Short mmCIF file of C-alpha atoms in Angstrom, two decimals:
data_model
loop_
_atom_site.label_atom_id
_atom_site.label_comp_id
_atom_site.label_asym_id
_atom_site.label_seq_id
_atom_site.Cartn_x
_atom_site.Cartn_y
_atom_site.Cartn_z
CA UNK A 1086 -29.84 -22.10 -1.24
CA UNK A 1087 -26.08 -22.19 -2.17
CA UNK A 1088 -26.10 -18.36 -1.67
CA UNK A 1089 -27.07 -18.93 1.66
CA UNK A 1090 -24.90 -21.90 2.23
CA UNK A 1091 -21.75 -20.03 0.91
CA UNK A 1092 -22.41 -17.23 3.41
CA UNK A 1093 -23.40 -19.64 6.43
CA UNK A 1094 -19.46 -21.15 5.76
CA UNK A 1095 -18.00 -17.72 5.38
CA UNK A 1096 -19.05 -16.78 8.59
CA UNK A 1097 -18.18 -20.03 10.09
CA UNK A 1098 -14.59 -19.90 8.87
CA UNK A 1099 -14.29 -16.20 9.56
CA UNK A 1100 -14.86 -16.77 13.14
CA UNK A 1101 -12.98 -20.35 13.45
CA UNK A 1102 -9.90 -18.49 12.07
CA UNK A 1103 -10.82 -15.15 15.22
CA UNK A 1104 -10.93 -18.19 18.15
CA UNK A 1105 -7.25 -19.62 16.88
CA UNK A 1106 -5.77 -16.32 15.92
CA UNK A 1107 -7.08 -14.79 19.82
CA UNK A 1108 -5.75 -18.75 21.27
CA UNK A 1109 -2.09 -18.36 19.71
CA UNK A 1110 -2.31 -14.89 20.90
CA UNK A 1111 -3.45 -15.38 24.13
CA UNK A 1112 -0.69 -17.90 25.01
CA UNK A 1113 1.64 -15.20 24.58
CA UNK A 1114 -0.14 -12.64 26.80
CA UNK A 1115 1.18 -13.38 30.21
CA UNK A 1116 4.86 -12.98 28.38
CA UNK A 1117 5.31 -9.99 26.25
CA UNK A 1118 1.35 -9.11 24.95
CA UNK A 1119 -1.04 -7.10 26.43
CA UNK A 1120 -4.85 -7.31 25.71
CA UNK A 1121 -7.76 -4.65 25.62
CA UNK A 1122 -10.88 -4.22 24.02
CA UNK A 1123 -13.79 -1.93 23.75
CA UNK A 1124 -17.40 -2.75 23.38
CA UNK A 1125 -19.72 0.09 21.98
CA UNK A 1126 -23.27 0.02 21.70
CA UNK A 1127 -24.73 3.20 19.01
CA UNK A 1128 -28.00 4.46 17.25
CA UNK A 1129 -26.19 4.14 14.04
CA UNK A 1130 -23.28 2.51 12.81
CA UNK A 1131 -20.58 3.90 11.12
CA UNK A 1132 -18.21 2.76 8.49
CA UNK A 1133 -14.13 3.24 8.77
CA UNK A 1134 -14.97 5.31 5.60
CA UNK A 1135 -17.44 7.87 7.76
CA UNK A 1136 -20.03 8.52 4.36
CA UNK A 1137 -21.30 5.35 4.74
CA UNK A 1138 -23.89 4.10 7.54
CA UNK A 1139 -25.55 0.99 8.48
CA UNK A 1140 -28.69 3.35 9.01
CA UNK A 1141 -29.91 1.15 12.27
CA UNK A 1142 -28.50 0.70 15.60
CA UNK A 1143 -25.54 -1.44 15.91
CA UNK A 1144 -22.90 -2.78 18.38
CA UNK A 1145 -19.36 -3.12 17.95
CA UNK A 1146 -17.07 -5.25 19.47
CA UNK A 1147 -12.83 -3.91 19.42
CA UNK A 1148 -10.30 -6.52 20.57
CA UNK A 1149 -6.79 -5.78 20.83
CA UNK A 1150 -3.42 -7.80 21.39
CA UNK A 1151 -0.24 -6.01 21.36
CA UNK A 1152 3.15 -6.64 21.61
CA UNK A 1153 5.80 -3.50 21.55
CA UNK A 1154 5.63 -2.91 17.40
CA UNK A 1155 3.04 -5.78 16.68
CA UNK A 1156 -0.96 -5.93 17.08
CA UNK A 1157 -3.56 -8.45 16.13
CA UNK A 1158 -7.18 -5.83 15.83
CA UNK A 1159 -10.09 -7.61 14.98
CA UNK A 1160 -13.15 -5.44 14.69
CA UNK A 1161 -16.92 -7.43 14.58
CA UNK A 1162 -19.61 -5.09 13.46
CA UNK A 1163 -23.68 -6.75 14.25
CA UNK A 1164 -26.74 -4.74 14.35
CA UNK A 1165 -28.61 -4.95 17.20
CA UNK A 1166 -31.17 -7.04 15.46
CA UNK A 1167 -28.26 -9.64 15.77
CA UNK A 1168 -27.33 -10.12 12.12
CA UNK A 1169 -23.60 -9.39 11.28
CA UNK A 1170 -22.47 -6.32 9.41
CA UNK A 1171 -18.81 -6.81 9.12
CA UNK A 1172 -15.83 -8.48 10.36
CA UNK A 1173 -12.22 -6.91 9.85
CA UNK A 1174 -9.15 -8.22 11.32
CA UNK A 1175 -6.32 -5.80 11.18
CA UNK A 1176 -2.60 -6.70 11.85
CA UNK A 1177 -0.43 -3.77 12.06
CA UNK A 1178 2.99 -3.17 12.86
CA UNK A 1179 5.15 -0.16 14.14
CA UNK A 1180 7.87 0.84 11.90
CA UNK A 1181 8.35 4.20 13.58
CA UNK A 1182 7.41 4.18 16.92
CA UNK A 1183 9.70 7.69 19.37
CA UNK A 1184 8.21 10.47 21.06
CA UNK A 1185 7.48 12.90 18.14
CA UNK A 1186 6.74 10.61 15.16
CA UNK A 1187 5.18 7.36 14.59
CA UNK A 1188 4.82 5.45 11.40
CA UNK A 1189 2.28 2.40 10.96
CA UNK A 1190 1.41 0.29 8.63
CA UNK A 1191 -0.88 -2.74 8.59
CA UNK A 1192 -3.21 -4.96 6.81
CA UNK A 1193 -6.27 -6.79 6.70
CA UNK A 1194 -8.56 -8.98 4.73
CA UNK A 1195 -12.78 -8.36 6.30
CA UNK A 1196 -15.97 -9.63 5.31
CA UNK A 1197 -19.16 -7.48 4.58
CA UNK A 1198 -22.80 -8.66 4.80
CA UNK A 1199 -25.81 -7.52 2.95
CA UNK A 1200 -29.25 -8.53 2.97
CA UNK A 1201 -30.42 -8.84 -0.25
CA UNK A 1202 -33.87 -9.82 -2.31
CA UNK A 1203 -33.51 -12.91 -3.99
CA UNK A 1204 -36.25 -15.30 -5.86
CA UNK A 1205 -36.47 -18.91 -4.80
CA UNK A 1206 -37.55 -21.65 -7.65
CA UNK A 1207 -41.18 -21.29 -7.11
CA UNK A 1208 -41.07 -17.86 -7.81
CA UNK A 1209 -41.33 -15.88 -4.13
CA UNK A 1210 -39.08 -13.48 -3.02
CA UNK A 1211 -36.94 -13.44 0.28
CA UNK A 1212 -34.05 -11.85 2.10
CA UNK A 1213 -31.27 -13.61 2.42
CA UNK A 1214 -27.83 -12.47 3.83
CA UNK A 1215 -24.41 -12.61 1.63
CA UNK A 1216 -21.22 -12.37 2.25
CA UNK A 1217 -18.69 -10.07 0.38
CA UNK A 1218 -14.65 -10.85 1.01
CA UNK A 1219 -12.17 -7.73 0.79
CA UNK A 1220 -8.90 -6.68 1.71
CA UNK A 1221 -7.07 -3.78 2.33
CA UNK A 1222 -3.28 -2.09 3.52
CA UNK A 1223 -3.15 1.11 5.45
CA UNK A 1224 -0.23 3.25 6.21
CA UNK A 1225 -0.24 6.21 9.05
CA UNK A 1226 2.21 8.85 9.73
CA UNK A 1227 1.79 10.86 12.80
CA UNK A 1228 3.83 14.13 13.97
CA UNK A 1229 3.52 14.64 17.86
CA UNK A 1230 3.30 18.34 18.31
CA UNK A 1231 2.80 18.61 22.04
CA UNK A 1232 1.33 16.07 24.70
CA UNK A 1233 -2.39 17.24 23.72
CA UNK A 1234 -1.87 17.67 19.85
CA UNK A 1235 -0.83 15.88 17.22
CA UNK A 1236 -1.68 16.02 13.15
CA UNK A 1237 -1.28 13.21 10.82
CA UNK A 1238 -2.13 11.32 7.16
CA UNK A 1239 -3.74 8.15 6.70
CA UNK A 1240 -4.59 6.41 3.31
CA UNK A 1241 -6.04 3.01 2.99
CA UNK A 1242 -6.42 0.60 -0.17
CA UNK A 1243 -9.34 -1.50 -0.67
CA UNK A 1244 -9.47 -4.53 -2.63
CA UNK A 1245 -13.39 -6.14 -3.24
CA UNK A 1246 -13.04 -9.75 -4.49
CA UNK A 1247 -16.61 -10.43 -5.50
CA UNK A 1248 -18.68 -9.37 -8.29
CA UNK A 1249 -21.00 -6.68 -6.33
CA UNK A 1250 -18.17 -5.00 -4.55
CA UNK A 1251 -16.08 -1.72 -5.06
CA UNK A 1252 -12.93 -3.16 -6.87
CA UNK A 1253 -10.70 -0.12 -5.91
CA UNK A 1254 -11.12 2.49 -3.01
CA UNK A 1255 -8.59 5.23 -2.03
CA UNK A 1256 -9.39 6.62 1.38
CA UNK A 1257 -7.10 9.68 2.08
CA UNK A 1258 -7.48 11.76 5.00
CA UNK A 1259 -5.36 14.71 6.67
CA UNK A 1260 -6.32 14.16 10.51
CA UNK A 1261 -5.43 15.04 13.93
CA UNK A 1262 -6.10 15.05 17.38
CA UNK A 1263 -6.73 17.13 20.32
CA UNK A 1264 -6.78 15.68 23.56
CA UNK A 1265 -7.86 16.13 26.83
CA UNK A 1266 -9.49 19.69 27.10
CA UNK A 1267 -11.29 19.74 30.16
CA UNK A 1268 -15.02 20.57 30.18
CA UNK A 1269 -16.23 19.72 33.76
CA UNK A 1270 -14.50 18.63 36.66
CA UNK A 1271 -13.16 14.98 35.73
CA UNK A 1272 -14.61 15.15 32.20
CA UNK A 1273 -12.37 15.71 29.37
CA UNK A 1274 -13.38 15.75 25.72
CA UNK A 1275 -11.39 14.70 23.04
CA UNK A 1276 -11.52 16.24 19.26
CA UNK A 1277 -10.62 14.23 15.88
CA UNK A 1278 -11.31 16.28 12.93
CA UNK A 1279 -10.26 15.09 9.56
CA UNK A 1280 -10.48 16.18 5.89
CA UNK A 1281 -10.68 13.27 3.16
CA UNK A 1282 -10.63 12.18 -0.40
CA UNK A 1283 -12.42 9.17 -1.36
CA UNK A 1284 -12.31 7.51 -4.91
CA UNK A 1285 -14.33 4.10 -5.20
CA UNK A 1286 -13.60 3.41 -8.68
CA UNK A 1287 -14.88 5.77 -11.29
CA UNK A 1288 -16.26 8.05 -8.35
CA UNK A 1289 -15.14 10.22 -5.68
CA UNK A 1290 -15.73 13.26 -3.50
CA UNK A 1291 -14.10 15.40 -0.63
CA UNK A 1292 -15.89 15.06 3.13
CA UNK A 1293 -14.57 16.17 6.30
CA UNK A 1294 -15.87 14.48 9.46
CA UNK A 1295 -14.92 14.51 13.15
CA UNK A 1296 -15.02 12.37 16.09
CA UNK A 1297 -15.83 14.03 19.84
CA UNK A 1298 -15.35 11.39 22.78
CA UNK A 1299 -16.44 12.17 26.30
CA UNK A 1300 -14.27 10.52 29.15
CA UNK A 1301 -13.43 10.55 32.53
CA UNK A 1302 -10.71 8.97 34.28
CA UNK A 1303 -12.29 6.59 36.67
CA UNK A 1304 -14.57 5.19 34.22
CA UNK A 1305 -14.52 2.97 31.71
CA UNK A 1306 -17.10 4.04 29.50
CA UNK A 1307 -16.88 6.84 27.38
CA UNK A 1308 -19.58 8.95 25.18
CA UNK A 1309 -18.64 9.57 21.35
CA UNK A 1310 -20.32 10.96 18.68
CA UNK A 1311 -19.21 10.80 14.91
CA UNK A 1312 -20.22 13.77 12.36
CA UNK A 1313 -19.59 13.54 8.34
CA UNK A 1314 -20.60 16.09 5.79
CA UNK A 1315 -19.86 15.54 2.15
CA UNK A 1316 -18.23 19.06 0.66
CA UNK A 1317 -18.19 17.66 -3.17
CA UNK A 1318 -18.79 13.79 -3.86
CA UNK A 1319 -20.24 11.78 -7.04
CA UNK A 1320 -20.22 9.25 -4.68
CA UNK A 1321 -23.88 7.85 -3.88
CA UNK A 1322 -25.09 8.62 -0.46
CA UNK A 1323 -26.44 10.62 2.38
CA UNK A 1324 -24.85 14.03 2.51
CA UNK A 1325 -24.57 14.08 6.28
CA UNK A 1326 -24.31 11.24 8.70
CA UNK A 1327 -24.05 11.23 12.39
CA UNK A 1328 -24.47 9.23 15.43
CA UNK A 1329 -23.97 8.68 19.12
CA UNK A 1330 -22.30 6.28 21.40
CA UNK A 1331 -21.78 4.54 24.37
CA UNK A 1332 -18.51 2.40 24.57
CA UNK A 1333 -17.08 0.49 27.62
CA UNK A 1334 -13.63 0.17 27.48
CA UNK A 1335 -11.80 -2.62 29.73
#
């Protein structure tokens, strides 16, 4: 019962702390902040580190407040059963921010949930839901080749607080992005390949993955689809993972 307590509170404060971060935010928006979000509905979600899956439908909600080097970018992750799978809530800043090179960096601390089997005092089993606290720093150079192009690094540090977790990752990933290549009349597609190295502490592996999104200017929803293949990993999980999406941005 505590278990499920503790997690009940977690959740509680988690979103508490979203309503006055998004309040203090908001009051700020009509002056020098713009807001924008995305809401995506898929047949599988997919982690920020593309091996792993939730293995189930899932929706996933994107808010966004920005100021000219400054953004507050909470992520909530539920499956579509209703139960949460994570919360993040990224602040990032701009350190480099002209026409042919941007540097990022940013932050976060998230929350992960996983059901798990646990036996009550008489001596059944049940599912209950608990709640595992991380945080992590980021850092993203990007070189703007051309209006369409652009190739970049991104590494990420991940900190697990709670017996259970992954003490250490190292996500490292040489990316880019090609943009707007025209496939029917008022449908572009954009490309996001990216090669990475991922070390969770004693293990790791090599995966490239790629994101395809389907627009079109007069619309705001968008169709994406995410691919991942391991090449080498000691990492447990499924060799290839892949989904597809609807997401409605506004």
């Amino acid at each position: 019962m505590s278990q499920i307590k503790n997690s009940k509170q977690r959740i509680a404060a988690v979103l508490i702390g979203l309503f006055f971060a998004t309040f203090v935010f908001s009051q700020e928006a009509t002056k020098s902040h713009t807001f924008s979000g995305a809401i995506t509905a898929t047949n599988n979600g997919i982690s920020l580190l593309p091996t792993f899956s939730l293995g189930k439908p899932a929706a996933i909600f994107d808010f966004s407040i920005k100021s000219k080097r400054w953004s507050f970018d909470p992520q909530l992750r539920f499956s579509l059963e209703g139960k949460p799978w994570s919360f993040i809530f990224w602040g990032r800043y701009k350190i480099v921010n002209d026409s042919k090179f941007k540097l990022s960096v940013g932050a976060h601390p998230a929350i992960a949930f996983k059901e798990e089997k646990v036996l009550s005092l008489n001596g059944d089993a049940k599912m209950i839901l608990n709640a595992y606290r991380y945080t992590a720093t980021e850092i993203a150079p990007n070189l703007i080749l051309s209006k369409n192009l652009s190739v970049g690094m991104y590494y990420l540090y991940s900190h697990g607080w709670d017996v259970g977790t992954t003490t250490n990752t190292h996500f490292v990933t040489l990316n880019s992005t090609i943009a707007n290549v025209k496939v029917l009349p008022e449908t572009f597609l954009k490309l996001q390949p990216q090669l990475y190295y991922l070390k969770m502490d004693s293990k790791d592996g090599y995966y490239v993955s790629s994101t395809f999104t389907l627009t079109t200017p007069k619309s705001p929803f968008a169709v994406s689809s995410i691919v991942n293949k391991a090449i080498q990993t000691t990492i447990s999980g499924k060799d290839f993972v892949w989904n597809m999406s609807l997401i409605y941005n506004y």
